[in-house]
Coordinates of C-alpha atoms and ligand atoms in Angstrom, one line a residue:
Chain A
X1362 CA 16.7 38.7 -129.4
X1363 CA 19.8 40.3 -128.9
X1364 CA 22.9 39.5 -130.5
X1365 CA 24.7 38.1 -127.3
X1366 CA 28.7 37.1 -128.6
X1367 CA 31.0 37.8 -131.3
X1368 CA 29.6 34.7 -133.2
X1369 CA 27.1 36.4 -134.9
X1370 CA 26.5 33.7 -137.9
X1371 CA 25.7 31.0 -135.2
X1372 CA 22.3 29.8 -134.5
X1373 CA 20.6 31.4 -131.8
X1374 CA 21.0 28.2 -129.4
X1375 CA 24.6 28.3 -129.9
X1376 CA 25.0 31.4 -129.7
X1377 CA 23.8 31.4 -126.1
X1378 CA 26.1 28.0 -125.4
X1379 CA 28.7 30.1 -126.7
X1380 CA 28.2 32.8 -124.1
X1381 CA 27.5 30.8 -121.5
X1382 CA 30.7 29.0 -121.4
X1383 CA 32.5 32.3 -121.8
X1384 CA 30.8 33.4 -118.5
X1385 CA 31.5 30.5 -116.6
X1386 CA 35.1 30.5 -117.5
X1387 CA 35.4 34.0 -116.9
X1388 CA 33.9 33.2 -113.3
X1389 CA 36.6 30.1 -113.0
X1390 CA 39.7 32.3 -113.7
X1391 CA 38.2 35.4 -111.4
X1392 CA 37.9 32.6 -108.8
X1393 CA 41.3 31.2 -109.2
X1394 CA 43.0 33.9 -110.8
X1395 CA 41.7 37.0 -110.0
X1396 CA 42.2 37.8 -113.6
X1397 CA 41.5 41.1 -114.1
X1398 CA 40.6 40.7 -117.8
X1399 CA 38.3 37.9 -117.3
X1400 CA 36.2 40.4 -114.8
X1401 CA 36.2 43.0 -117.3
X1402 CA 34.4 40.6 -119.9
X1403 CA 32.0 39.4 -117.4
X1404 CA 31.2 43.2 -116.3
X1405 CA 31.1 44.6 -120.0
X1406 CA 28.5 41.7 -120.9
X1407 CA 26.6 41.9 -116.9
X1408 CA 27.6 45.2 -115.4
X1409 CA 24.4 47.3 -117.6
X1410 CA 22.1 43.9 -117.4
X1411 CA 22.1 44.1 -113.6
X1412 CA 21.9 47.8 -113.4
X1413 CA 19.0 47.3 -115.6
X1414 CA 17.3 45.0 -113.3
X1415 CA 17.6 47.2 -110.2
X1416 CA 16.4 50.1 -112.1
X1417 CA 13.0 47.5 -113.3
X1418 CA 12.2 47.9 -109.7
X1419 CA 12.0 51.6 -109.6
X1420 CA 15.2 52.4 -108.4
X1421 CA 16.9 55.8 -108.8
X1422 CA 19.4 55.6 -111.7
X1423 CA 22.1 56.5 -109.0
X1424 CA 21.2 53.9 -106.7
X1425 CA 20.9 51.3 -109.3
X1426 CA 24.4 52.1 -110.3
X1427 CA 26.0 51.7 -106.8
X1428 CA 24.2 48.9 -106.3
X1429 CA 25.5 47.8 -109.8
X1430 CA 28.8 48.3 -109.0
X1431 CA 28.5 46.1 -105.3
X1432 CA 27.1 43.4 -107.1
X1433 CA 30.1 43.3 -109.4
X1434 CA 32.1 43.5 -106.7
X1435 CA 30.9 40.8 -104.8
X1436 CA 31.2 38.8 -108.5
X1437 CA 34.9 39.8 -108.4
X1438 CA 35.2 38.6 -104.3
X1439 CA 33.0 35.6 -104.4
X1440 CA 33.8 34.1 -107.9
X1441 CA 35.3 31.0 -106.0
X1442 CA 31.7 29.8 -104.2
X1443 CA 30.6 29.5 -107.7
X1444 CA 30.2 26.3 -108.9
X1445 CA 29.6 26.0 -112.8
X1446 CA 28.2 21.8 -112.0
X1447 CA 25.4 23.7 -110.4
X1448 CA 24.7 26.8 -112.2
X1449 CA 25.1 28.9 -115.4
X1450 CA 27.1 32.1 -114.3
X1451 CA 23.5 34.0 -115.1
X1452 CA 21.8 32.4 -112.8
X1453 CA 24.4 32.8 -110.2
X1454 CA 24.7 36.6 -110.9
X1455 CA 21.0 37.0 -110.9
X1456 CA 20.2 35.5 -107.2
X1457 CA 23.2 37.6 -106.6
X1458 CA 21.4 40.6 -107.9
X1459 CA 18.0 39.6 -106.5
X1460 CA 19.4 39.1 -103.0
X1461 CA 21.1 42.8 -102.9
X1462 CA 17.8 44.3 -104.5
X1463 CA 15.6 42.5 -101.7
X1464 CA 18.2 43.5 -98.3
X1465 CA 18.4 47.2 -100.2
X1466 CA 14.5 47.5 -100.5
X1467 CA 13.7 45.5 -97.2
X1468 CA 16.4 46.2 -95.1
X1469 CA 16.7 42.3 -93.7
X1470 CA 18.4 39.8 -95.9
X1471 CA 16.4 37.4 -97.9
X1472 CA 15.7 34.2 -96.1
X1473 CA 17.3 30.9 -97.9
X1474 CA 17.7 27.2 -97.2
X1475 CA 21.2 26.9 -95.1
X1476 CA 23.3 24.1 -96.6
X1477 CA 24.9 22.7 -93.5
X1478 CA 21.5 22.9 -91.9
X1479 CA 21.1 19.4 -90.1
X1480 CA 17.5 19.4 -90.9
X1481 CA 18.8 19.7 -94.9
X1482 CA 17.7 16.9 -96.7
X1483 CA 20.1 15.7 -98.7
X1484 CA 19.6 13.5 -102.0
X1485 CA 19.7 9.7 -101.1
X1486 CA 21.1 8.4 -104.4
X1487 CA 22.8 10.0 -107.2
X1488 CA 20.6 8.1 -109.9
X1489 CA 17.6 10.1 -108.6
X1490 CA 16.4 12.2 -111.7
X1491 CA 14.7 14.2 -109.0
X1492 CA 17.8 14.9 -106.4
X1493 CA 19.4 17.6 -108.3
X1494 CA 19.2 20.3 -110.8
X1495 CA 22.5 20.4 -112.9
X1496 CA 22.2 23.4 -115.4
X1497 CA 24.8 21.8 -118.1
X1498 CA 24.8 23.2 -121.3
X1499 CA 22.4 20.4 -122.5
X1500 CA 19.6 22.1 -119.6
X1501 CA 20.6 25.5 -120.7
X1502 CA 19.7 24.6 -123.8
X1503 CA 16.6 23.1 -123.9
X1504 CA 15.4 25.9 -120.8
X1505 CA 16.1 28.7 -123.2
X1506 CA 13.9 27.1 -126.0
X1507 CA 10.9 26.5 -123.5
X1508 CA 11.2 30.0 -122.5
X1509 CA 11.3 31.1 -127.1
X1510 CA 8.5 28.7 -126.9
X1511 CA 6.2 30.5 -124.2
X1512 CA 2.8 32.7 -125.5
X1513 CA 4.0 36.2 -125.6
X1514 CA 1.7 36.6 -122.6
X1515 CA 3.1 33.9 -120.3
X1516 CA 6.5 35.3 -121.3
X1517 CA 5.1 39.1 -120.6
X1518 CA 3.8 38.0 -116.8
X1519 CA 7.3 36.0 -116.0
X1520 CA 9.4 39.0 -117.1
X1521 CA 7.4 41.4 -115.1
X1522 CA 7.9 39.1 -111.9
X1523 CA 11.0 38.7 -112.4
X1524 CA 12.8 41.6 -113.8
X1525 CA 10.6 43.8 -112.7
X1526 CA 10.3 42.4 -109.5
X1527 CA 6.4 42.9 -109.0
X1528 CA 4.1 40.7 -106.9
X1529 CA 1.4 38.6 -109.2
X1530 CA -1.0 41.3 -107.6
X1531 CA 0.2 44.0 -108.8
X1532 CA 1.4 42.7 -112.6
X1533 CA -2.6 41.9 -112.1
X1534 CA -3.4 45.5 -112.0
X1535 CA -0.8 46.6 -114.4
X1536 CA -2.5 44.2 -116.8
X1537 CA -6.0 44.8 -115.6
X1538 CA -6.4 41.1 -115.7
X1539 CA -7.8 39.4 -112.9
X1540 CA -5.2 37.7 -110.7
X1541 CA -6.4 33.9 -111.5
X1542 CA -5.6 34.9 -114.8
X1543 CA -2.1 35.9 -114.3
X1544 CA -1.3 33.3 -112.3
X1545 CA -2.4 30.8 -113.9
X1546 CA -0.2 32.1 -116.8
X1547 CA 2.6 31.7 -114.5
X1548 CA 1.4 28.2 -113.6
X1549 CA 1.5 27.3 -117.0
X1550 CA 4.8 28.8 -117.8
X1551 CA 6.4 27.2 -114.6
X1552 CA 4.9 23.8 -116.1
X1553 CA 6.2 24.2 -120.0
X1554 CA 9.4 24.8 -118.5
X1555 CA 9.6 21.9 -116.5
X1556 CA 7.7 19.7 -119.0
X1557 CA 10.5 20.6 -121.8
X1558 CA 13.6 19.8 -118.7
X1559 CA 12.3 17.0 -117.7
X1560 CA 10.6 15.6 -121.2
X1561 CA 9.5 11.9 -121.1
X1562 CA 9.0 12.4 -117.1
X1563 CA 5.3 12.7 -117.3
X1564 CA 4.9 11.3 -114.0
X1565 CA 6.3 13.8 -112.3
X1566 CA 4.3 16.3 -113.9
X1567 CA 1.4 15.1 -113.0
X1568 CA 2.8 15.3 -109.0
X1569 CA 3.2 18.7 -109.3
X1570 CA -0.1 19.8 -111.1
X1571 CA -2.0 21.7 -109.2
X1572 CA -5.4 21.2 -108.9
X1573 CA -7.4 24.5 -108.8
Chain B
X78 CA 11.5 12.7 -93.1
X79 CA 8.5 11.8 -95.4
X80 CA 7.1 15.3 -97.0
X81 CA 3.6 14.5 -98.9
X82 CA 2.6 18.2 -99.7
X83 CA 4.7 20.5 -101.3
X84 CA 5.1 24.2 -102.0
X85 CA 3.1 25.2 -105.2
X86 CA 4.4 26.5 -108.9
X87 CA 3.4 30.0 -108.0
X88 CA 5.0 30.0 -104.7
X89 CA 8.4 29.0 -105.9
X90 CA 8.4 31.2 -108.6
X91 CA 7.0 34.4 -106.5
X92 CA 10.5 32.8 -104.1
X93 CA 12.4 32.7 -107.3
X94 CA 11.9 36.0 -108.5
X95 CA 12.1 37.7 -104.8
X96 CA 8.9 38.8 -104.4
X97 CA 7.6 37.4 -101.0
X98 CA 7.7 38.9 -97.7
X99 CA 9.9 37.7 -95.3
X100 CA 7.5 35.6 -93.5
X101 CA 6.4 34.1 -96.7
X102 CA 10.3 33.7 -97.5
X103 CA 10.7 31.9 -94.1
X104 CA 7.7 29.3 -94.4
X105 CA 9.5 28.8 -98.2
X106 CA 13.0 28.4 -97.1
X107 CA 11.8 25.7 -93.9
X108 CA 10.0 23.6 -96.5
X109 CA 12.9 23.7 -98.8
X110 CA 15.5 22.7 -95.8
X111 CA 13.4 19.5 -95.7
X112 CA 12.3 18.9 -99.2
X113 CA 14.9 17.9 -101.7
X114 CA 12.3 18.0 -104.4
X115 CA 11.1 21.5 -104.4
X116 CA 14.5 22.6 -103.6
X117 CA 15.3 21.4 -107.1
X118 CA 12.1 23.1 -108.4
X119 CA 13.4 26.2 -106.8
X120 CA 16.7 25.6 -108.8
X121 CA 14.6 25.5 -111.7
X122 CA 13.1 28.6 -111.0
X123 CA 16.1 30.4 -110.3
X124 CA 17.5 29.3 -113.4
X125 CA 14.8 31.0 -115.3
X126 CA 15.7 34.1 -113.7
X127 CA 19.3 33.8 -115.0
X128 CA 17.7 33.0 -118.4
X129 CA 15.7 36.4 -118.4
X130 CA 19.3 38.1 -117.3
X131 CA 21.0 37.2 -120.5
X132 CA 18.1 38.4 -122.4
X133 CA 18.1 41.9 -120.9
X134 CA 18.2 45.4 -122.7
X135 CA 21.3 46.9 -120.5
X136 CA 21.6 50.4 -119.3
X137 CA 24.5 52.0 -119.5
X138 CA 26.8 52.2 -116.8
X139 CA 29.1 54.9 -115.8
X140 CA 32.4 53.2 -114.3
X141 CA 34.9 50.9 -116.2
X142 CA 35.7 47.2 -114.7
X143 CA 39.4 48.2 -114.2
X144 CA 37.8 51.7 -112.2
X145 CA 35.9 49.9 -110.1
X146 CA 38.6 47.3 -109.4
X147 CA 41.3 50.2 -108.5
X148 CA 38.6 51.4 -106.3
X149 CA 37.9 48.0 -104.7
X150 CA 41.9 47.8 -104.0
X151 CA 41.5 50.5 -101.7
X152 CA 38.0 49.9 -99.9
X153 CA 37.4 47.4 -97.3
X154 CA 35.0 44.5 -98.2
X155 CA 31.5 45.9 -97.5
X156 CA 29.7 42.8 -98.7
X157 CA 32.2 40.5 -96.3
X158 CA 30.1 38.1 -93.1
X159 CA 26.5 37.8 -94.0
X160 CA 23.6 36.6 -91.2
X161 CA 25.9 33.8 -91.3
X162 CA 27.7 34.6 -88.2
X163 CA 24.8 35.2 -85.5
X164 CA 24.7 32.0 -83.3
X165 CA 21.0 30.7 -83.1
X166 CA 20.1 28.0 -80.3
X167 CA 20.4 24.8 -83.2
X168 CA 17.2 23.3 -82.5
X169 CA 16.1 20.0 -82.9
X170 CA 13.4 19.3 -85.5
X171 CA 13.3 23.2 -86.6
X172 CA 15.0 24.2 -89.6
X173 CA 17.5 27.1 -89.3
X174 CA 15.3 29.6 -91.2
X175 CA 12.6 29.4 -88.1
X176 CA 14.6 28.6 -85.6
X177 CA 16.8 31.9 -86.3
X178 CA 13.9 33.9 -85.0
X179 CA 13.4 31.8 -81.8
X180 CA 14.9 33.5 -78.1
X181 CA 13.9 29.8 -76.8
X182 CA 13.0 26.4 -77.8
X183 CA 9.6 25.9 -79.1
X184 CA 8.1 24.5 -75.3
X185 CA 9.8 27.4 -73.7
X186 CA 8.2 30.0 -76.2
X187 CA 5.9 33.0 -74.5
X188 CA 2.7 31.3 -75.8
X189 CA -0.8 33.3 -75.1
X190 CA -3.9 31.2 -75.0
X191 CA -6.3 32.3 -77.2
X192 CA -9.0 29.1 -76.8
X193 CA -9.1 26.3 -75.4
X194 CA -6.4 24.1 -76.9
X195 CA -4.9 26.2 -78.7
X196 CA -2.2 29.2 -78.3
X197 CA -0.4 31.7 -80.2
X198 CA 3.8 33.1 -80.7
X199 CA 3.3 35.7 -82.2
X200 CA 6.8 36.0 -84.5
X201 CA 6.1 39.7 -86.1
X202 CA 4.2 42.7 -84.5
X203 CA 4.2 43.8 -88.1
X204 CA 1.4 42.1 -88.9
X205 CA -0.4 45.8 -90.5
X206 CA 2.5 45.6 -93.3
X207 CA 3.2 42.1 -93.7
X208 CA 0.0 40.0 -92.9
X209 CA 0.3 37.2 -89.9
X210 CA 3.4 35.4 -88.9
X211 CA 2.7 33.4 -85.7
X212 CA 3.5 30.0 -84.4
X213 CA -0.3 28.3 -83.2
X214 CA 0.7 25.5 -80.8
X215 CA -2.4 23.0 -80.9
X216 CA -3.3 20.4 -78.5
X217 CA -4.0 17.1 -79.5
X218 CA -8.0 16.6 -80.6
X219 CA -8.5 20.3 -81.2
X220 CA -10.9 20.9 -84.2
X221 CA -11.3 24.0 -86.3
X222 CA -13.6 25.6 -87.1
X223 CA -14.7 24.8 -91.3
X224 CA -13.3 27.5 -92.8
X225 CA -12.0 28.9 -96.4
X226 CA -9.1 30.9 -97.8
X227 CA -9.4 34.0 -99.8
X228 CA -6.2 34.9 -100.0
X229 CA -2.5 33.0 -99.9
X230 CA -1.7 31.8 -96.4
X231 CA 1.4 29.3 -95.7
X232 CA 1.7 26.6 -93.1
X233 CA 4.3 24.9 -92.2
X234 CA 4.5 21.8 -89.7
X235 CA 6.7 22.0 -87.3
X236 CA 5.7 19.0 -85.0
X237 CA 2.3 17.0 -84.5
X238 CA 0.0 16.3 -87.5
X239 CA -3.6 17.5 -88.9
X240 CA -5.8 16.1 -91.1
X241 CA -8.4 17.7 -93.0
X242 CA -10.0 17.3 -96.2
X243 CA -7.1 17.7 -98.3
X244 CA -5.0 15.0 -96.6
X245 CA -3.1 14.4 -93.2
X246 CA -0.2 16.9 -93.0
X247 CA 2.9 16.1 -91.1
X248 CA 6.2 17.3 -90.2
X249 CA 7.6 19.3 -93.1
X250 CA 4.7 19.3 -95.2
X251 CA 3.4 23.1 -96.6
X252 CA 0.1 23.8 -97.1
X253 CA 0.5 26.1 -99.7
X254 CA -3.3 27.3 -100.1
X255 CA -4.3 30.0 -102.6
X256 CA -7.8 30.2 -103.6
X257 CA -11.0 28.7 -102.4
X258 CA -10.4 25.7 -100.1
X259 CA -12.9 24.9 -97.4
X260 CA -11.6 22.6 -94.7
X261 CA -11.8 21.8 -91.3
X262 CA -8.2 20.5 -89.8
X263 CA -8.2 18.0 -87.1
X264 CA -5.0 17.5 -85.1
X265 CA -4.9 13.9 -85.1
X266 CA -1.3 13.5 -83.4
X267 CA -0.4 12.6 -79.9
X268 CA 2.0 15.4 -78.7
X269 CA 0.7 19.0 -79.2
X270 CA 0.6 20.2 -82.8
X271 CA 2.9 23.2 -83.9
X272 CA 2.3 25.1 -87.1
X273 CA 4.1 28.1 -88.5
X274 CA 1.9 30.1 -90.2
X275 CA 2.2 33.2 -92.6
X276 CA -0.6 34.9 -94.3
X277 CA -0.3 37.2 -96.8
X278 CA -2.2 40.1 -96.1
X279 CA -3.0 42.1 -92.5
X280 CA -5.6 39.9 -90.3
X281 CA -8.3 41.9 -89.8
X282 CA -9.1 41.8 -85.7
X283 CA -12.3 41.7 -83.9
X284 CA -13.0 41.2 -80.2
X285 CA -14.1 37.8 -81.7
X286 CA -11.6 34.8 -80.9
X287 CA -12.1 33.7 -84.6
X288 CA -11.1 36.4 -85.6
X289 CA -8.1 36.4 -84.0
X290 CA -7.2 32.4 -85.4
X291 CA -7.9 34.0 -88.9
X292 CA -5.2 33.0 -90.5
X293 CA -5.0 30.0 -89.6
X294 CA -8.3 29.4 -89.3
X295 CA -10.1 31.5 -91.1
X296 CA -13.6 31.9 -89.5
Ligands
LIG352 ZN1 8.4 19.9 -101.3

């Protein structure tokens, strides 16, 4: 693990609390502020993290840094669409991130849901466990000890899709493993995950087992 | 709307972590408009992505925050209106990802028979790099040939219903198949059936009509 804030006598778990609510707040006073000092701790923490997962993908170091450097950019620009009810500030920087990687590799943007779509559908009642994902500190929490918790190969197959942006196929052949096999790894991981968020739930589980 | 089959684990995370083609990425975003549920799960799986972020060995980087912000003061705002601002026909009963690649509305569409009952839009002459991505417009009664899937193929209802042996599928429900199923889809609704489709590799084309109706069919 890495040592992720000046708090190094902390446990682990608090550790990354700790840095999450540094990030969001850095995000809040970028948004509001445009404080410039509050950008340069979010880019000294992000900035080499993001450059890092463009270069995953087989990007040139150069590229990987200009795109770096947009991405930070759009962090400084856009820092007042973020909404820290709705998402830690890594999980904002990384669809960020992901989005730029896929318009820069693709050429056409990524497709997404549009929120004033009139075909959206919205959450009927607030009470509804399922309506909406809030990643507070409490989810962040218990998300990052699923993910310590994962076999070393589960957490070996989500990293490569993820940061190193490669399709089950072809983590299959970087493996060797047959492609059942690394999805159904991912299957799994996708499952722990959600078991762990959603803990006494088991109903909802079971909904969203798959059957093969 | 009442959705009954959703996108699966694999599919939202291959979303999550950017990996799909576009067509695939279309057929995902649709069934997320409409589906409260796995737009959650897709918040899930983002959220894992962030997770993975914080974890990450950096590189280094060559420019300083306060560099890049002087530079920023003097450049125009690359990143500034995204697809946002093309107009698309709104259509009723399509969700904006799809009906963003529509010229008309679905009736109005330049359909080509291709059997009885049913025809094709074709929405990507790319079909070489990026597998199918067609509308099938279906008339009421049509059956299918029984058929299996080898490889991932999306559908998405767009109007009408089908039943088969997995269940009845209606508007807004995904059949997300991966793997071995064998069915034999009915439309069972009265108006014409419409179904988005996206496979994920090329359909392979033969002078045989089934052939043709692979992807969604599968012969
Ligand atoms: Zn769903």
């Amino acid at each position: 693990m890495n040592t992720l804030v000046p708090n190094p006598s902390g446990k682990p778990s608090d550790t990354a609390v700790a840095l999450r609510q540094r990030m969001s707040n850095n995000l809040a006073a970028i948004g509001q502020e445009q404080d410039e000092a509050a950008f340069a701790d979010f880019y000294s923490y992000y900035a080499g993290r993001v450059k890092s997962f463009l270069m995953g993908k087989g990007m040139n170091e150069e590229i990987s840094e200009e795109l770096t450097q947009e991405i930070m950019l759009t962090v400084w620009r856009r820092a007042e669409s973020y909404d820290p009810k709705k998402a830690a500030a890594s999980t904002w920087l990384f669809t960020i991130a992901r989005n730029r990687r896929i318009d820069y590799l693709r050429g056409n943007s990524r497709i997404e849901v549009e929120l004033d779509d009139e075909m959206l559908d919205v959450e009927t009642t607030d009470t509804d466990p399922q309506a909406q994902f809030v990643e507070n500190a409490q989810v962040a929490k218990r998300l990052k000890r699923a993910l310590e918790k994962l076999p070393q190969e589960q957490r070996q197959v989500m990293h490569l899709s993820y940061f190193r942006g490669q399709s089950h196929g072809a983590i299959a052949k970087w493996l060797d493993l047959p492609i059942g096999t690394v999805k159904s790894r991912i299957r799994l991981a996708m499952q722990s995950v959600r078991l762990s968020l959603e803990g006494e739930d088991q109903d909802l589980l079971n909904d969203y087992t798959e059957k093969s | 709307m009442t959705v009954s089959h959703h996108l699966t684990d694999i599919t939202i995370q291959d979303y999550a972590a950017g990996t799909l083609s576009m067509p695939m990425e279309t057929l995902v975003a649709c069934h997320l408009t409409v589906c409260s549920q796995c737009r959650r799960r897709a918040e899930v799986a983002d959220s894992i992505g962030g997770n993975l972020f914080d974890q990450a060995e950096p590189a280094t980087v060559t420019v300083s925050a306060a560099d890049l912000l002087a530079r920023a003061a003097m450049a125009p705002d690359h990143a500034a209106p995204q697809t946002a601002s093309v107009a698309s026909p709104a259509q009723p009963g399509v969700p904006r990802p799809l009906s963003r690649l529509l010229p008309t509305g679905l009736e109005e569409l330049d359909w080509r028979r291709i059997a009885p009952g049913i025809k094709r839009f074709n929405l990507s002459d790319q079909h070489r790099k990026y597998g199918a991505f067609q509308l099938l417009h279906l008339d009421p009664g049509v059956t299918l040939s029984a058929h299996s899937h080898n490889d991932r193929e999306l559908t998405y209802l767009v109007q009408g219903s089908y039943s088969d042996e997995v269940g009845k599928f209606q508007v807004g429900d995904i059949a997300d198949l991966d793997g071995h199923h064998h069915h034999q889809p009915v439309i069972d609704s009265e108006e014409p059936c419409i179904a988005l489709i996206a496979t994920h590799s090329p359909v392979r084309y033969s002078g045989f009509v089934g052939k043709i109706m692979q992807p969604f069919v599968g012969i």
